XYZ file of C-alpha atoms in Angstrom:
727
model
C 22.139 38.004 -23.466
C 22.216 35.302 -20.800
C 25.450 33.876 -19.333
C 27.698 36.355 -21.188
C 30.525 36.119 -18.665
C 29.623 32.788 -17.081
C 31.116 29.389 -17.843
C 30.148 25.807 -17.255
C 32.166 24.503 -14.341
C 32.887 20.883 -13.453
C 35.209 18.834 -11.235
C 38.870 19.072 -12.117
C 39.249 15.341 -12.751
C 39.454 13.221 -15.869
C 36.130 12.092 -17.281
C 35.743 8.331 -16.992
C 32.746 6.991 -18.874
C 32.067 4.371 -16.216
C 31.942 6.853 -13.311
C 28.701 8.000 -11.683
C 29.640 11.121 -9.748
C 27.553 13.749 -7.977
C 29.855 16.760 -7.573
C 29.156 19.566 -5.115
C 30.141 23.183 -5.810
C 30.473 26.288 -3.577
C 31.210 29.971 -3.921
C 31.162 32.670 -1.215
C 30.811 36.348 -2.056
C 30.175 39.669 -0.351
C 27.520 42.184 -1.335
C 27.790 45.482 0.506
C 24.475 47.066 -0.468
C 20.892 46.381 0.511
C 19.405 43.566 -1.609
C 16.251 44.894 -3.226
C 15.889 42.417 -6.115
C 17.835 39.324 -7.088
C 17.435 36.738 -9.831
C 19.341 33.550 -10.458
C 19.603 31.957 -13.907
C 20.921 28.398 -13.881
C 21.437 25.431 -16.188
C 22.738 22.202 -14.647
C 23.725 19.203 -16.760
C 22.338 16.628 -16.139
C 20.461 17.759 -12.992
C 21.312 20.229 -10.281
C 19.915 21.740 -7.105
C 20.999 25.189 -5.961
C 21.160 26.530 -2.386
C 21.762 30.073 -1.195
C 22.838 30.501 2.414
C 21.730 26.933 3.165
C 18.234 27.262 1.728
C 17.080 25.588 -1.457
C 16.386 28.033 -4.285
C 13.184 26.199 -5.240
C 11.318 22.931 -4.806
C 11.658 22.185 -8.540
C 12.899 18.676 -9.308
C 15.025 17.209 -12.112
C 16.375 20.480 -13.460
C 17.555 21.414 -16.007
C 15.001 19.954 -18.440
C 16.238 17.276 -20.828
C 17.079 18.178 -24.434
C 19.385 17.451 -27.324
C 22.227 19.304 -25.641
C 23.860 19.975 -29.010
C 20.845 22.081 -30.033
C 19.149 23.492 -26.923
C 20.209 24.062 -23.322
C 17.183 24.808 -21.168
C 17.818 27.108 -18.246
C 15.605 28.289 -15.406
C 15.300 31.640 -13.691
C 14.342 32.223 -10.055
C 13.587 35.185 -7.836
C 16.043 34.731 -4.949
C 15.669 38.132 -3.280
C 14.463 36.541 -0.037
C 17.516 34.267 0.201
C 20.240 36.918 0.026
C 21.335 39.555 2.502
C 23.778 42.411 2.727
C 27.222 41.123 3.572
C 28.663 37.658 3.068
C 26.678 34.985 1.214
C 27.279 31.518 -0.192
C 25.873 29.685 -3.219
C 26.106 25.895 -3.318
C 25.093 23.341 -5.959
C 24.882 19.561 -6.093
C 24.727 17.941 -9.542
C 23.812 14.498 -10.835
C 23.971 12.692 -14.159
C 20.384 12.766 -15.449
C 20.058 12.236 -19.203
C 23.324 14.094 -19.784
C 25.710 11.408 -18.550
C 24.066 7.983 -18.643
C 26.785 5.391 -18.239
C 24.906 2.089 -18.405
C 24.284 0.082 -21.561
C 20.697 -0.046 -22.865
C 19.050 -0.682 -26.219
C 18.766 3.089 -26.710
C 22.496 3.626 -26.358
C 22.556 6.903 -24.417
C 25.905 5.816 -23.034
C 27.245 6.493 -26.537
C 25.963 10.084 -26.640
C 28.643 12.429 -27.968
C 27.831 15.089 -25.375
C 28.575 12.889 -22.350
C 30.783 14.433 -19.676
C 30.971 15.067 -15.954
C 27.920 16.778 -14.439
C 28.340 20.546 -14.611
C 26.575 23.824 -14.006
C 26.442 27.373 -15.359
C 24.729 30.246 -13.556
C 24.597 33.973 -13.096
C 23.244 35.895 -10.139
C 21.914 39.407 -10.706
C 21.386 41.690 -7.725
C 19.603 45.020 -8.049
C 19.712 44.641 -11.834
C 23.446 43.910 -12.199
C 25.232 40.575 -12.598
C 27.286 40.104 -9.434
C 28.228 36.410 -9.455
C 28.973 34.032 -12.342
C 30.238 30.495 -12.458
C 33.972 30.810 -13.127
C 37.361 29.440 -12.054
C 36.979 30.803 -8.512
C 34.390 28.214 -7.516
C 35.318 25.156 -5.466
C 34.133 21.576 -5.714
C 34.143 18.329 -3.756
C 33.478 14.742 -4.799
C 33.001 13.597 -1.203
C 29.262 13.438 -1.718
C 26.725 11.165 0.010
C 25.235 10.379 -3.420
C 27.740 7.700 -4.399
C 25.856 6.455 -7.478
C 23.082 7.989 -9.557
C 21.431 6.946 -12.802
C 18.066 8.432 -13.681
C 16.546 5.174 -14.950
C 18.255 2.724 -12.616
C 18.494 4.271 -9.190
C 20.492 6.120 -6.598
C 22.856 4.940 -3.843
C 23.265 7.193 -0.832
C 25.799 6.906 1.981
C 24.460 9.099 4.776
C 27.770 8.756 6.670
C 29.188 11.201 4.110
C 26.462 13.777 4.602
C 27.564 17.089 6.113
C 24.543 19.078 7.156
C 26.083 22.513 6.740
C 27.934 21.946 3.452
C 25.815 24.641 1.785
C 26.141 27.253 4.552
C 28.591 30.057 5.249
C 30.070 28.500 8.390
C 31.215 25.375 6.539
C 34.977 24.940 6.242
C 35.654 24.275 2.563
C 39.441 24.568 2.799
C 39.807 20.948 1.671
C 37.725 21.593 -1.457
C 39.530 22.139 -4.742
C 39.159 24.735 -7.484
C 36.854 23.747 -10.323
C 37.725 23.204 -13.945
C 36.190 25.663 -16.397
C 34.699 23.682 -19.260
C 36.638 24.563 -22.405
C 34.428 22.428 -24.638
C 30.851 23.020 -23.393
C 27.737 21.690 -25.130
C 26.969 23.663 -28.274
C 23.246 24.152 -27.694
C 21.537 27.531 -27.629
C 20.374 28.670 -24.190
C 16.579 28.857 -23.997
C 14.544 29.765 -20.942
C 12.155 27.022 -19.860
C 8.750 28.542 -19.167
C 6.769 25.406 -18.401
C 5.573 24.219 -15.020
C 8.226 22.522 -12.856
C 8.347 18.938 -11.706
C 7.312 18.855 -8.076
C 6.299 16.496 -5.293
C 2.554 16.690 -5.969
C 1.011 14.028 -3.736
C 2.004 11.618 -0.990
C 0.691 8.142 -0.180
C 1.003 6.130 3.005
C 1.298 2.356 2.561
C -2.003 0.521 2.250
C -0.509 -2.851 3.178
C 2.764 -4.356 4.283
C 3.857 -7.928 3.528
C 6.702 -9.547 5.436
C 8.714 -11.644 3.003
C 11.474 -12.745 5.394
C 13.121 -11.637 8.616
C 14.773 -8.595 7.021
C 12.599 -8.046 3.947
C 9.156 -6.435 3.565
C 7.031 -5.212 0.672
C 4.992 -2.030 0.931
C 1.876 -1.672 -1.204
C 0.905 1.967 -1.703
C -2.301 1.099 -3.538
C -1.491 3.367 -6.490
C 0.886 3.110 -9.437
C 2.782 6.379 -9.790
C 5.948 8.152 -10.839
C 8.288 9.130 -8.039
C 10.030 7.470 -5.118
C 9.678 6.683 -1.435
C 10.839 8.868 1.438
C 12.506 6.692 4.070
C 12.996 7.459 7.765
C 15.662 5.401 9.549
C 17.665 5.289 12.763
C 20.019 2.320 12.433
C 23.691 1.610 13.177
C 26.237 3.204 10.874
C 27.035 0.976 7.908
C 23.677 -0.810 7.762
C 22.527 -1.025 4.153
C 18.876 -0.716 3.160
C 17.937 -1.740 -0.378
C 14.721 -0.554 -2.046
C 13.431 -2.279 -5.183
C 10.582 -0.538 -7.001
C 8.072 -2.572 -9.028
C 4.592 -2.190 -10.464
C 3.351 -5.692 -9.612
C 4.047 -8.621 -7.303
C 3.206 -12.317 -7.589
C 1.040 -14.187 -5.100
C 4.184 -15.696 -3.560
C 5.486 -12.135 -2.981
C 8.202 -12.348 -5.616
C 8.589 -9.231 -7.699
C 6.925 -8.960 -11.099
C 8.908 -6.678 -13.361
C 6.504 -6.863 -16.323
C 9.412 -7.748 -18.584
C 11.385 -4.755 -17.325
C 14.210 -6.832 -15.890
C 14.714 -8.394 -19.297
C 18.376 -7.983 -20.337
C 17.006 -6.613 -23.617
C 16.491 -3.305 -21.813
C 19.106 -3.208 -19.022
C 21.637 -5.993 -19.582
C 24.223 -4.878 -17.014
C 22.484 -2.753 -14.406
C 20.055 -3.455 -11.531
C 16.705 -1.954 -12.444
C 14.819 0.570 -10.263
C 16.961 0.008 -7.166
C 17.878 2.580 -4.526
C 20.350 1.848 -1.753
C 20.803 3.719 1.516
C 23.689 3.310 3.984
C 22.826 4.348 7.520
C 24.850 6.804 9.612
C 23.953 5.769 13.174
C 21.364 8.460 13.834
C 17.901 9.398 12.636
C 17.889 10.341 8.972
C 15.192 11.036 6.380
C 16.280 9.984 2.891
C 14.706 11.328 -0.281
C 16.328 10.491 -3.658
C 17.571 13.478 -5.647
C 18.553 12.189 -9.077
C 16.225 9.308 -9.864
C 12.537 8.520 -10.017
C 10.685 5.287 -10.674
C 7.378 3.892 -11.824
C 5.941 1.779 -9.016
C 3.143 0.714 -6.752
C 5.152 -1.672 -4.586
C 8.563 -1.270 -2.967
C 10.502 -4.211 -1.570
C 12.725 -3.026 1.268
C 15.561 -5.172 2.597
C 17.554 -4.411 5.731
C 15.067 -2.152 7.528
C 15.077 -3.103 11.204
C 11.872 -1.212 12.001
C 9.544 -1.797 9.032
C 6.785 0.295 10.555
C 4.455 1.645 7.882
C 4.986 5.125 9.323
C 8.640 5.062 8.248
C 7.945 5.097 4.506
C 5.948 7.475 2.338
C 5.409 7.255 -1.410
C 5.866 10.538 -3.245
C 3.994 11.095 -6.518
C 6.295 13.427 -8.454
C 5.500 14.841 -11.885
C 5.196 18.085 -13.778
C 2.896 20.260 -11.708
C 0.335 20.796 -14.463
C -3.218 21.616 -13.456
C -6.281 19.710 -14.555
C -8.954 21.491 -16.532
C -11.689 18.846 -16.552
C -13.894 16.686 -14.384
C -15.975 13.640 -15.242
C -18.118 11.297 -13.195
C -21.145 9.148 -13.847
C -23.150 6.250 -12.460
C -20.921 3.611 -14.092
C -17.919 2.474 -12.025
C -15.969 1.393 -15.127
C -16.164 4.827 -16.751
C -15.181 6.568 -13.517
C -12.302 4.114 -13.180
C -11.131 4.785 -16.750
C -11.157 8.535 -16.336
C -9.290 8.338 -13.050
C -6.552 5.987 -14.280
C -6.187 8.104 -17.410
C -5.571 11.195 -15.296
C -3.039 9.350 -13.127
C -1.245 7.832 -16.139
C -0.969 11.208 -17.840
C 0.406 12.926 -14.749
C 2.875 10.052 -14.274
C 4.307 10.776 -17.707
C 4.778 14.542 -17.594
C 8.536 14.989 -17.122
C 9.539 17.893 -19.383
C 8.308 15.670 -22.212
C 5.207 13.497 -22.562
C 6.948 10.218 -21.742
C 5.714 6.710 -22.452
C 6.127 5.286 -18.949
C 7.858 6.278 -15.707
C 9.424 2.865 -15.215
C 11.149 1.089 -18.075
C 12.047 3.920 -20.445
C 11.028 7.461 -19.439
C 11.320 8.453 -23.114
C 9.344 11.071 -25.018
C 7.796 8.606 -27.452
C 6.181 10.553 -30.280
C 3.596 7.878 -31.150
C 2.191 8.046 -27.624
C 2.109 11.841 -27.742
C 0.301 11.996 -31.082
C -2.320 9.592 -29.761
C -2.866 11.568 -26.528
C -2.485 15.211 -27.581
C -6.227 15.966 -27.774
C -6.889 14.183 -24.473
C -4.052 16.000 -22.747
C -5.198 19.451 -23.876
C -8.801 18.625 -22.966
C -7.921 17.533 -19.449
C -4.733 19.432 -18.574
C -3.156 22.861 -19.006
C -0.545 21.465 -21.386
C 0.266 24.589 -23.402
C 3.612 25.429 -21.802
C 4.930 21.873 -21.770
C 3.901 21.262 -25.376
C 5.580 24.526 -26.395
C 8.799 23.391 -24.715
C 8.630 19.930 -26.267
C 7.903 21.270 -29.756
C 11.299 22.968 -29.645
C 12.788 19.563 -28.836
C 10.915 18.146 -31.847
C 12.291 20.882 -34.103
C 15.770 20.136 -32.753
C 15.333 16.424 -33.454
C 14.572 16.789 -37.166
C 17.690 15.845 -39.123
C 18.911 17.446 -42.334
C 16.905 14.998 -44.426
C 13.680 15.932 -42.635
C 13.376 12.668 -40.677
C 12.274 12.446 -37.045
C 13.171 9.818 -34.414
C 10.684 7.779 -32.411
C 11.865 9.302 -29.122
C 12.464 12.981 -28.444
C 14.869 14.188 -27.132
C 17.383 11.667 -28.478
C 21.137 11.450 -28.837
C 20.652 9.834 -32.237
C 18.600 6.670 -31.643
C 15.238 6.161 -33.310
C 15.606 7.394 -36.878
C 15.672 3.914 -38.390
C 12.791 2.179 -36.624
C 9.874 2.797 -34.266
C 9.034 6.031 -36.050
C 7.154 6.866 -39.271
C 3.924 8.892 -39.540
C 2.241 7.005 -36.671
C 4.923 8.539 -34.456
C 6.253 11.552 -36.346
C 2.737 12.966 -36.609
C 3.261 14.590 -33.206
C 4.992 17.315 -35.229
C 1.619 18.139 -36.821
C -0.846 17.038 -34.157
C 0.435 19.127 -31.258
C 0.436 22.549 -33.004
C -2.947 21.710 -34.563
C -4.541 20.690 -31.271
C -2.972 23.701 -29.546
C -4.653 25.938 -32.111
C -8.021 24.190 -31.778
C -7.982 24.271 -27.986
C -6.509 27.723 -27.397
C -6.766 29.744 -30.601
C -3.019 30.376 -30.405
C -1.549 29.735 -33.852
C 2.068 30.597 -32.977
C 3.253 26.967 -32.881
C 1.273 26.177 -36.011
C 3.083 28.954 -37.850
C 6.479 28.261 -36.321
C 6.241 24.629 -37.400
C 5.528 25.423 -41.062
C 9.120 25.052 -42.381
C 9.413 21.780 -40.468
C 6.166 20.589 -42.072
C 7.687 21.329 -45.474
C 10.924 19.476 -44.701
C 9.164 16.478 -43.226
C 6.716 16.084 -46.111
C 9.602 16.392 -48.556
C 11.268 13.568 -46.626
C 8.134 11.394 -46.928
C 8.019 12.010 -50.668
C 11.677 11.045 -51.016
C 11.131 7.599 -49.489
C 7.774 6.804 -51.097
C 8.022 4.088 -53.754
C 6.801 4.302 -57.332
C 3.401 2.851 -56.396
C 2.852 5.597 -53.839
C 3.419 3.315 -50.843
C 5.455 4.351 -47.826
C 6.798 1.213 -46.185
C 8.395 2.208 -42.913
C 7.668 2.943 -39.297
C 5.047 1.735 -36.855
C 1.647 0.314 -37.720
C -1.204 -0.252 -35.293
C 1.061 -0.751 -32.295
C -0.014 -2.967 -29.374
C -3.197 -4.327 -30.986
C -5.151 -7.069 -29.165
C -4.518 -9.578 -31.957
C -1.561 -10.276 -34.189
C -3.753 -9.556 -37.230
C -3.025 -5.842 -37.126
C -2.742 -3.052 -39.676
C 0.849 -2.556 -40.847
C 2.437 0.816 -41.528
C 1.593 1.287 -45.238
C -2.109 2.086 -44.769
C -1.828 4.589 -41.879
C 1.153 6.233 -43.565
C -1.062 7.033 -46.557
C -4.008 8.298 -44.498
C -1.918 10.271 -42.034
C -0.076 11.993 -44.867
C -3.428 13.464 -45.912
C -3.901 14.723 -42.370
C -0.412 16.244 -42.373
C -1.059 18.079 -45.640
C -4.327 19.472 -44.308
C -2.550 20.816 -41.232
C 0.196 22.232 -43.433
C -2.502 23.995 -45.453
C -3.990 25.498 -42.287
C -0.531 26.645 -41.210
C 0.068 28.251 -44.600
C -3.272 30.029 -44.399
C -2.401 31.457 -40.993
C 0.896 32.692 -42.436
C -0.698 34.130 -45.564
C 1.169 31.694 -47.815
C -0.406 30.418 -51.020
C -1.966 26.996 -50.541
C -2.458 26.117 -54.192
C 0.295 23.501 -54.360
C -0.711 22.023 -51.002
C -4.314 21.676 -52.182
C -3.092 19.814 -55.275
C -1.044 17.495 -53.071
C -4.058 16.838 -50.823
C -6.251 16.003 -53.798
C -3.582 13.716 -55.241
C -3.151 11.824 -51.967
C -6.928 11.564 -51.476
C -7.446 10.170 -54.963
C -4.589 7.712 -54.475
C -5.936 6.559 -51.088
C -9.429 6.040 -52.487
C -8.025 4.155 -55.472
C -5.966 1.881 -53.214
C -8.415 1.304 -50.364
C -11.987 1.960 -51.540
C -13.781 -0.931 -53.230
C -16.272 -0.307 -56.063
C -18.992 -0.683 -53.413
C -17.461 2.140 -51.367
C -16.184 -0.030 -48.512
C -12.619 -0.324 -47.251
C -10.581 -3.077 -48.895
C -8.704 -3.609 -45.613
C -11.229 -5.375 -43.435
C -9.820 -4.033 -40.171
C -11.514 -1.842 -37.600
C -8.550 0.524 -37.577
C -8.579 0.992 -41.346
C -12.329 1.593 -41.645
C -12.347 3.948 -38.651
C -9.479 6.010 -40.054
C -11.130 6.365 -43.458
C -14.294 7.608 -41.758
C -12.466 9.905 -39.360
C -10.366 11.537 -42.085
C -13.166 11.705 -44.726
C -11.476 9.362 -47.177
C -14.664 8.366 -49.022
C -17.179 9.550 -51.577
C -20.165 8.233 -49.639
C -20.113 7.618 -45.873
C -22.914 5.043 -45.841
C -20.980 2.001 -47.178
C -18.199 2.551 -44.659
C -20.720 3.061 -41.872
C -22.459 -0.222 -42.696
C -19.102 -1.977 -42.970
C -17.973 -0.735 -39.563
C -21.334 -1.624 -38.001
C -21.065 -5.194 -39.259
C -17.451 -5.517 -38.133
C -18.393 -4.398 -34.622
C -21.437 -6.676 -34.508
C -19.384 -9.635 -35.765
C -16.850 -8.921 -33.019
C -19.651 -8.999 -30.435
C -19.055 -5.325 -29.730
C -15.367 -5.673 -28.931
C -12.568 -3.590 -30.380
C -9.642 -5.037 -32.276
C -7.461 -1.934 -32.347
C -4.110 -0.986 -30.964
C -2.994 2.466 -29.933
C -3.485 3.826 -33.445
C -6.967 2.559 -34.173
C -8.456 3.138 -30.743
C -7.689 6.839 -31.196
C -10.209 6.932 -34.093
C -12.676 4.075 -33.550
C -14.977 5.698 -30.981
C -15.025 9.061 -32.759
C -15.660 7.427 -36.140
C -18.630 5.529 -34.744
C -20.064 8.708 -33.254
C -19.521 10.521 -36.552
C -21.727 7.834 -38.112
C -24.412 8.316 -35.460
C -23.356 5.095 -33.761
C -22.369 6.372 -30.334
C -24.353 3.513 -28.796
C -22.013 1.076 -30.577
C -19.026 2.939 -29.150
C -20.536 2.784 -25.667
C -21.073 -0.962 -25.945
C -17.446 -1.478 -26.956
C -16.255 0.757 -24.148
C -18.209 -1.202 -21.530
C -17.723 -4.671 -23.058
C -17.014 -7.712 -20.906
C -14.202 -10.187 -21.357
C -10.456 -10.148 -21.920
C -8.616 -7.499 -23.973
C -11.075 -4.782 -22.971
C -10.934 -1.688 -20.796
C -13.024 -3.621 -18.267
C -10.327 -6.279 -18.051
C -7.987 -3.572 -16.774
C -10.343 -2.869 -13.891
C -10.597 -6.569 -13.105
C -6.795 -6.777 -13.264
C -6.589 -4.131 -10.544
C -4.932 -1.428 -12.626
C -4.567 1.983 -11.025
C -3.138 3.659 -14.131
C -3.667 2.919 -17.825
C -1.757 -0.048 -19.189
C 0.471 -0.507 -22.222
C -1.212 -3.641 -23.561
C -4.761 -4.930 -23.561
C -3.489 -8.224 -22.114
C -2.355 -6.395 -18.953
C 1.311 -7.267 -19.498
C 4.407 -5.106 -19.912
C 4.264 -1.555 -18.523
C 1.483 -0.794 -16.069
C 1.552 2.982 -16.545
C 1.083 4.244 -20.118
C -1.158 7.007 -21.470
C -1.190 5.965 -25.142
C -4.703 4.437 -25.001
C -6.201 7.400 -23.143
C -8.058 9.255 -25.910
C -11.218 7.436 -24.850
C -11.404 10.063 -22.097
C -11.922 12.723 -24.762
C -14.737 10.667 -26.288
C -16.390 10.404 -22.856
C -16.284 14.187 -22.470
C -17.614 14.793 -25.982
C -20.295 12.114 -26.193
C -21.381 11.291 -22.638
C -21.233 14.804 -21.200
C -21.808 16.063 -24.726
C -19.327 18.978 -24.595
C -18.019 19.409 -28.138
C -16.348 22.352 -29.768
C -18.250 23.478 -32.868
C -16.481 22.537 -36.102
C -16.268 26.187 -37.178
C -14.817 27.262 -33.812
C -11.437 27.440 -32.132
C -10.613 28.068 -28.465
C -14.115 26.809 -27.557
C -15.682 30.147 -28.460
C -18.656 28.096 -29.708
C -19.658 24.811 -28.103
C -22.319 22.266 -29.017
C -23.874 20.400 -26.092
C -25.358 17.056 -27.093
C -25.113 14.361 -24.402
C -25.987 10.745 -25.026
C -28.298 9.178 -22.464
C -26.956 5.665 -22.839
C -28.883 2.694 -21.503
C -27.296 1.672 -18.236
C -26.260 5.173 -17.242
C -28.357 7.001 -14.660
C -26.377 10.221 -14.562
C -23.242 11.961 -15.814
C -21.709 15.223 -14.745
C -18.530 17.161 -15.385
C -16.911 20.155 -16.967
C -14.144 21.322 -19.270
C -12.344 24.480 -18.183
C -11.494 25.843 -21.629
C -9.519 28.985 -22.428
C -12.904 30.615 -23.061
C -14.253 29.592 -19.658
C -15.657 26.611 -17.807
C -18.620 24.860 -19.434
C -20.371 22.302 -17.226
C -23.028 19.680 -17.921
C -25.031 17.464 -15.586
C -27.763 15.072 -16.640
C -29.760 12.645 -14.507
C -32.577 10.165 -15.100
C -35.778 10.900 -13.238
C -38.324 8.167 -13.966
C -39.176 8.523 -17.673
C -37.523 11.910 -18.084
C -33.973 13.232 -17.966
C -33.043 16.462 -16.240
C -30.258 18.354 -18.000
C -28.346 21.236 -16.410
C -25.885 23.389 -18.337
C -23.646 26.175 -17.066
C -22.380 28.564 -19.717
C -19.519 31.004 -19.061
C -19.168 34.475 -20.491
C -17.386 34.791 -23.863
C -18.816 31.472 -25.036
C -21.755 30.641 -27.265
C -23.356 27.295 -26.490
C -25.808 25.531 -28.766
C -28.183 22.995 -27.215
C -30.836 21.425 -29.467
C -30.840 24.433 -31.829
C -31.087 26.851 -28.902
C -28.313 29.394 -28.442
C -27.335 29.751 -24.794
C -25.297 32.617 -23.401
C -23.782 33.143 -19.970
C -25.881 31.603 -17.231
C -27.387 28.431 -15.745
C -29.958 26.455 -17.736
C -32.190 23.492 -16.919
C -34.087 21.276 -19.368
C -36.186 18.127 -19.189
C -35.847 15.574 -21.967
C -37.371 12.251 -22.899
C -35.082 9.298 -22.349
C -34.641 8.447 -26.028
C -33.759 11.957 -27.194
C -30.386 13.285 -28.370
C -28.783 9.896 -29.063
C-alpha cells in the first residue's frame, strides 16, 4: 500500500483564500549503504517539482495530474537510483497552486472548491526495496520563494532577486527555515498511480517577427498557435519589471486581440494570461513553472534588449506520439490535417481540454466529438484510461455527469446532456474498436446503467429529453436544439451498453428491448411517411443516416443530397453535426459531395480558416473566440478513411482486418499516408499518371487487407486503376 507512513505536509501558516503561495520544502537524510535501486512516489497538490541533491527528478511538467481530489489523488513514481548516493542526501520540493487552489473568481467557480488549501506534497522514497524517507513533521519549509504569484489560468509572477541557486542542495543553510505542518485533514481521494505519458516541453519556436509598439514594448510573433510559454533571457538592473502578455491574435494597429477572452464574463477580477518577471541585476533565464498559456503572440514590456534571440516559445503538452501521417496535392487538406494535429496536442493536459487559453477544461462534448480522431492519429490509450477514471469520479449519485471533467461541482445543470455526457460511452467504445482492449468497456458498464437510468428519470411523458447542449457552435443560428440529438444519442448509448454487456457475459434481453423501443420512438417522431427526416437540418439527417434510424436509406440519402445541393455544397453544422455529416455522405456513396463541402469556398468553411491565417483549429466557423480548439477535428478521420481509403472492416476490431478503398477525387493528383494501428502500420499512396492511377499499399504482418475483393497479406503491393474507379 502506497504512502502508509507518509503524510501530506504544508506550510505552518493559516490558509488565506486570497493568497497565492509557492512553498518550498527540504529534508536531509543519511543512507549508509550502497544505493542499488531507489524509487520515489510523489503526489503534489496542486503542482510540485522534486529535486534530489540539486537535480530535478524528472522533466515532467504540471504534476500531479488534475482530478476531483475528493475521489482520486493521482501520484507518480520515478526511478531515482542515479540521483542518490551513499551518505548524506537532500530532497527538495517546490509547489504551486494548479487546479487545487485557484483563488480568482471565474464563471466556473473553482475558488469555491471545498478542497482548497495551501499547496502540499506527500512522498515516500524507497531505497533497495525499503521505505527510507517519508514526508512527515521533520521536513522544513520556506515561503521566501521567487514565485510570488501563480495561477494556472492567469499567470505567474517571478522575482529573481529571491532566487537562491543552491536551495535544493546539501550545502544550503536552511537554519532559517521552519518545520512544516502535517496536514490533519488531507483530501479524501484514493491514491491512484498515473500511468499516462507526462507533459513535457515538446518543441521550441524562435520568433518569426518582432514588432516594436513603443520605446519599451515589443510583440513577438512565433508563427504558430500553441500551448506553453516563452523562455526569457535577461540581464537587466535589479528591480526592473518585465511584463509578458500572451495572446492568440493581434490587430493591425498592434493592439492585442483577446478573442473575447478578456471579457469580464470569464475573468472579472484578474489579468488574463500575464507573466511578470523582476530582474536581479545579472543574467537570468526565466521559465514559468506553474502556468501555461494558449498563444501565438507575446507582448513584452520593459525588456531593454528585445533581441529575438532572447525569447523562445516552448510548445508544452502531453508527450503523446502520433500514429498517422497524411499528405496530398491539395494545400487546404494538408493545412487541415496539420492544424488538427497541433490543436489536439495543444489540448492534451492530463485531460482532453477544450483550449489552452481561456479555460483549459476537460469539456466532454469536445472529447466525444474527437475521440475517434484522437485514437486514429495519436497513442491516446493511457490518457483516455486516466481520464475515464475522472469521468467515473464525476458521476453523481443520481447518475448525472457535468460538462467539464474534472470539476469541483460546476457543470451539472447546463452545458452537458448527451451531446457532452456521451464521452462516457464513446471513449470506451472507440478504445475497443481501435485496440481490441475491452477493459474500459467492461469497467464502464455500471456507469452506463446509472447514466441511462438518470436519462429515463428526466425524460418527459412524450419521450422527449429537454436538457443539455444541441448542435453547439453552428454556422447559423438556425441550429438543432438538444431534444433531437438526445433521442438519437440515447440509441447509440444503449447499443454500446449492449456491447459492454456482451463482453461481460450479461444478458442483453432488456437492453435490446430498450433499443427497439427508442428506435421505434425516434422513427415515429422524426421519420415522415415518405421516409425523410421531419427536421430539415443537415445535422438531423446526417445523424439518422449515421445511426441507422430509418427503414429505407434512399429517402434520407435523396433528402441529404438536395440539402447539400441547395446549400451550394456548404455545411450548416456545428460541432455535433460535422462529426457525422461527412461519414453519412460516404455511407450513402456520396463521398464526392463530402469532398466538395470540405473544399468549399467562402465564409464559414474550413477554407476560411486557412484564409484567416489559422495555425490550429478554431472554435467557431466565423474565426472568432478561441483560436485553438479540437472539437471540429473529426474531418481528419474522414480524410484518412475516404481519401487514403484506410478503413477498419465493420466485423473487425484492433484493425485486424482493413478495407482499402481510396477515392480519387477530381482536383487531387496524389495522396499518401499511413495509420500505425495496434496491429501494425498500413500505408497507402496513390498518384495520377495521365489517364491511370498508380496505387501502392503496404500491409503489415498480423493484418488482413481487402482491396477490390482481393485479400492482401504482409507485403508491398502495386496496382494501376482507371481514374473513375473506386469512387
